[in-house]
mmCIF file of C-alpha atoms in Angstrom:
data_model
loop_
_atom_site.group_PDB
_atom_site.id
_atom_site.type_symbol
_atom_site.label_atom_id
_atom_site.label_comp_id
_atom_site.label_asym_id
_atom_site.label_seq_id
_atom_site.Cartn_x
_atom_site.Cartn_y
_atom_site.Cartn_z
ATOM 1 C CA UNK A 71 181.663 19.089 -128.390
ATOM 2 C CA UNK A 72 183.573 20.274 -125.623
ATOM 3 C CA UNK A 73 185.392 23.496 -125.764
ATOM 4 C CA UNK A 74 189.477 23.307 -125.613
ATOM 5 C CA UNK A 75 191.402 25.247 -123.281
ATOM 6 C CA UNK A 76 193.308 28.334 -124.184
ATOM 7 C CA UNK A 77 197.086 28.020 -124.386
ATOM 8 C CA UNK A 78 196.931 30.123 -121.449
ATOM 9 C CA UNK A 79 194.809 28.728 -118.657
ATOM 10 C CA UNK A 80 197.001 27.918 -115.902
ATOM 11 C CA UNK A 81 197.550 24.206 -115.207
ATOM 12 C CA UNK A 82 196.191 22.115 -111.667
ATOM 13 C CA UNK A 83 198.436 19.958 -110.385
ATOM 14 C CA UNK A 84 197.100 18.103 -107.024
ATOM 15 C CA UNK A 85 200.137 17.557 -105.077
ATOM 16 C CA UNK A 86 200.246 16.257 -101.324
ATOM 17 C CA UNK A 87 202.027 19.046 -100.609
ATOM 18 C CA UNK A 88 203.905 22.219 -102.161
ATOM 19 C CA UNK A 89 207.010 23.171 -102.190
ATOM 20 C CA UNK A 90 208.323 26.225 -101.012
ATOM 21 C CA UNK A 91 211.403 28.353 -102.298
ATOM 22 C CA UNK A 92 213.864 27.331 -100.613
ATOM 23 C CA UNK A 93 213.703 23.430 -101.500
ATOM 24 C CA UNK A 94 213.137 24.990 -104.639
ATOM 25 C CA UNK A 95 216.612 26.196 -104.455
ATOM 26 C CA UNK A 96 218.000 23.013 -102.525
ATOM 27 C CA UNK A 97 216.447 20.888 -105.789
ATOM 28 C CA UNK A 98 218.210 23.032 -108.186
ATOM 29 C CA UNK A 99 221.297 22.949 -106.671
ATOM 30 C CA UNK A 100 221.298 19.070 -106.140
ATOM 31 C CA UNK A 101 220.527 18.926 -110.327
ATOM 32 C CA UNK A 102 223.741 21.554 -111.091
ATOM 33 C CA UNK A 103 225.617 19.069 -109.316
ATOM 34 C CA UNK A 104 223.918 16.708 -111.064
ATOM 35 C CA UNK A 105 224.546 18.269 -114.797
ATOM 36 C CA UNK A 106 228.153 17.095 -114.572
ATOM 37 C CA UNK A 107 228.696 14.011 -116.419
ATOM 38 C CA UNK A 108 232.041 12.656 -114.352
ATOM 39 C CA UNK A 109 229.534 13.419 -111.398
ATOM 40 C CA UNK A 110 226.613 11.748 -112.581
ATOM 41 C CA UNK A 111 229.108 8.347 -112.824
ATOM 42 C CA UNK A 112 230.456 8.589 -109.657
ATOM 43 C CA UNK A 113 226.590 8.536 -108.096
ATOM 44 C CA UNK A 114 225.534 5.520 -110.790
ATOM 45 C CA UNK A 115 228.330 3.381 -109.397
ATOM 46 C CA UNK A 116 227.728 4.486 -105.697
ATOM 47 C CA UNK A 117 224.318 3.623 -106.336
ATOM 48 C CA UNK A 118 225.503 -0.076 -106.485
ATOM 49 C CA UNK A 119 227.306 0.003 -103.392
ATOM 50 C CA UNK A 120 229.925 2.056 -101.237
ATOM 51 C CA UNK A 121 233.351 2.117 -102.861
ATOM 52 C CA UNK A 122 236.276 4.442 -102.013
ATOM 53 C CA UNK A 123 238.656 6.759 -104.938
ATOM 54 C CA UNK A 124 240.862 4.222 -105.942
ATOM 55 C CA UNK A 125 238.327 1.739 -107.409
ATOM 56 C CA UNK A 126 235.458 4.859 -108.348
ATOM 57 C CA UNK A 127 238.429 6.115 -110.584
ATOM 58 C CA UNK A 128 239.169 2.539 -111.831
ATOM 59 C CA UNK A 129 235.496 2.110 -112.645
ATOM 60 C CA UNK A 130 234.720 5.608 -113.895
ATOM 61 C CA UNK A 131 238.225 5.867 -115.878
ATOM 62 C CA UNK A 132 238.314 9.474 -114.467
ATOM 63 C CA UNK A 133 241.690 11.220 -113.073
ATOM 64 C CA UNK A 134 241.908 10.265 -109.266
ATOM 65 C CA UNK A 135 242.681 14.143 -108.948
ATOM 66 C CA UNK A 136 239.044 14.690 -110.866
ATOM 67 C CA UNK A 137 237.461 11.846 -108.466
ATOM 68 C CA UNK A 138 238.696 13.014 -105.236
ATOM 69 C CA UNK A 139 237.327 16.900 -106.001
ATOM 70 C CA UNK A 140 234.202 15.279 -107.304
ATOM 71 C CA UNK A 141 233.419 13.485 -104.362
ATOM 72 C CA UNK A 142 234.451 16.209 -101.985
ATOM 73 C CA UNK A 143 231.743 18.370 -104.106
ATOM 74 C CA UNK A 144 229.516 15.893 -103.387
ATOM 75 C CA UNK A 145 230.217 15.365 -99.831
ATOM 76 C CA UNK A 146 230.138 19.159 -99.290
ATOM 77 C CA UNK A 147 226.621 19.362 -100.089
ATOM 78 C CA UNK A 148 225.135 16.055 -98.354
ATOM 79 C CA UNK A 149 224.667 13.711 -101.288
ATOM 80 C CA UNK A 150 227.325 11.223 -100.233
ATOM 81 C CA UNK A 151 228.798 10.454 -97.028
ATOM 82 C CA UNK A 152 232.401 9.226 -95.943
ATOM 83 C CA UNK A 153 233.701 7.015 -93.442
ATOM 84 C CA UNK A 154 237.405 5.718 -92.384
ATOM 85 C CA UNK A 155 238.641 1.980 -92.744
ATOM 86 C CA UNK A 156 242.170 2.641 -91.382
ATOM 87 C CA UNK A 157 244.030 4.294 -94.532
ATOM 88 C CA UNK A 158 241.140 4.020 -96.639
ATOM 89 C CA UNK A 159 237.751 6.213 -97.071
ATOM 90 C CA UNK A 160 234.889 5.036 -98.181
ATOM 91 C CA UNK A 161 232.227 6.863 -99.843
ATOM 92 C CA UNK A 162 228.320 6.031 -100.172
ATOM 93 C CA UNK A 163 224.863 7.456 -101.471
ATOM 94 C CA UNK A 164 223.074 9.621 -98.808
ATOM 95 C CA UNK A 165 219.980 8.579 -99.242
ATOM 96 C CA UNK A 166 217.988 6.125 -101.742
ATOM 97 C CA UNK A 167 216.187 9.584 -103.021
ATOM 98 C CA UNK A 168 219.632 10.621 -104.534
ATOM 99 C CA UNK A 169 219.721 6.665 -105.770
ATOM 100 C CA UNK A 170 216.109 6.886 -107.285
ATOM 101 C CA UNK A 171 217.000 10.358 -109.160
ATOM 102 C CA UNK A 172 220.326 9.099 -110.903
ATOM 103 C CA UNK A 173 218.493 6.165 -112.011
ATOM 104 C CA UNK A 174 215.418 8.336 -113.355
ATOM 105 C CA UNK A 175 217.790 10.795 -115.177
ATOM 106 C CA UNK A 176 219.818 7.706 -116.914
ATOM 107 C CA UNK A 177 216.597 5.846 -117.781
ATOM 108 C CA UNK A 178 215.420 9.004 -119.508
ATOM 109 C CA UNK A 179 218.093 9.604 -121.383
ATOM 110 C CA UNK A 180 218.137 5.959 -122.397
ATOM 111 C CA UNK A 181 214.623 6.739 -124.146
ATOM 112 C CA UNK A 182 216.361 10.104 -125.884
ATOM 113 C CA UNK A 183 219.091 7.592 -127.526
ATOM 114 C CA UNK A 184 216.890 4.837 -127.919
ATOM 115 C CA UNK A 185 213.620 6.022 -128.957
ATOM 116 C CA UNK A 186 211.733 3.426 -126.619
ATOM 117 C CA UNK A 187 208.496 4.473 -125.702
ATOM 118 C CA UNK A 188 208.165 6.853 -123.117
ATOM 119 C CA UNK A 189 205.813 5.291 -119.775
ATOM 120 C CA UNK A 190 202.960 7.264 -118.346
#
């Protein structure tokens, strides 16, 4: 019979590649941004499709004040972009990384409320 590990013995993971510090740092900061509920919306529905303040704070039922500093937070550190239509701006998902995360983090916590089994 095999011998079990000791709490202690460090863990191998084989990664294609390891991160350094600083993404690190540019992870954590993406999940504090992340960690804030009215936030988290406002990158589900964008995650649907491009949509500008007046119908993300009709869908979200947030304060357009709330959305408009959301979505500058956002903007500021390069998880959504803008654009101009005339009058109108129009926000969108960055990337389909930022799409792939939202939709990870909601799943999850789906199986928290639920109590579906987990997946490998």
């Amino acid at each position: 019979m095999p011998e079990r590990e000791h709490a202690s013995s460090p863990v191998v993971h084989h990664h294609e590649w390891t991160p350094d510090r600083e993404q690190f740092e540019r992870a954590s900061a993406v999940f504090a941004l992340l960690a804030d509920p009215t936030r988290l919306h406002l990158l589900w529905l964008l995650a649907e499709g491009e949509a500008d303040v007046t119908e993300l704070t009709s869908a979200s039922g947030a304060a357009r004040p709330a959305v408009s500093q959301h979505l500058a937070k956002l903007r500021l550190a390069d998880l959504v972009r803008s654009r101009r239509e005339g009058r109108r701006v129009v926000y969108s998902l960055r990337d389909g990384h930022l799409r792939g995360l939202v939709n990870e983090a909601l799943n999850h916590a789906d199986h928290l409320m639920t109590g579906e089994p987990w997946h490998d």
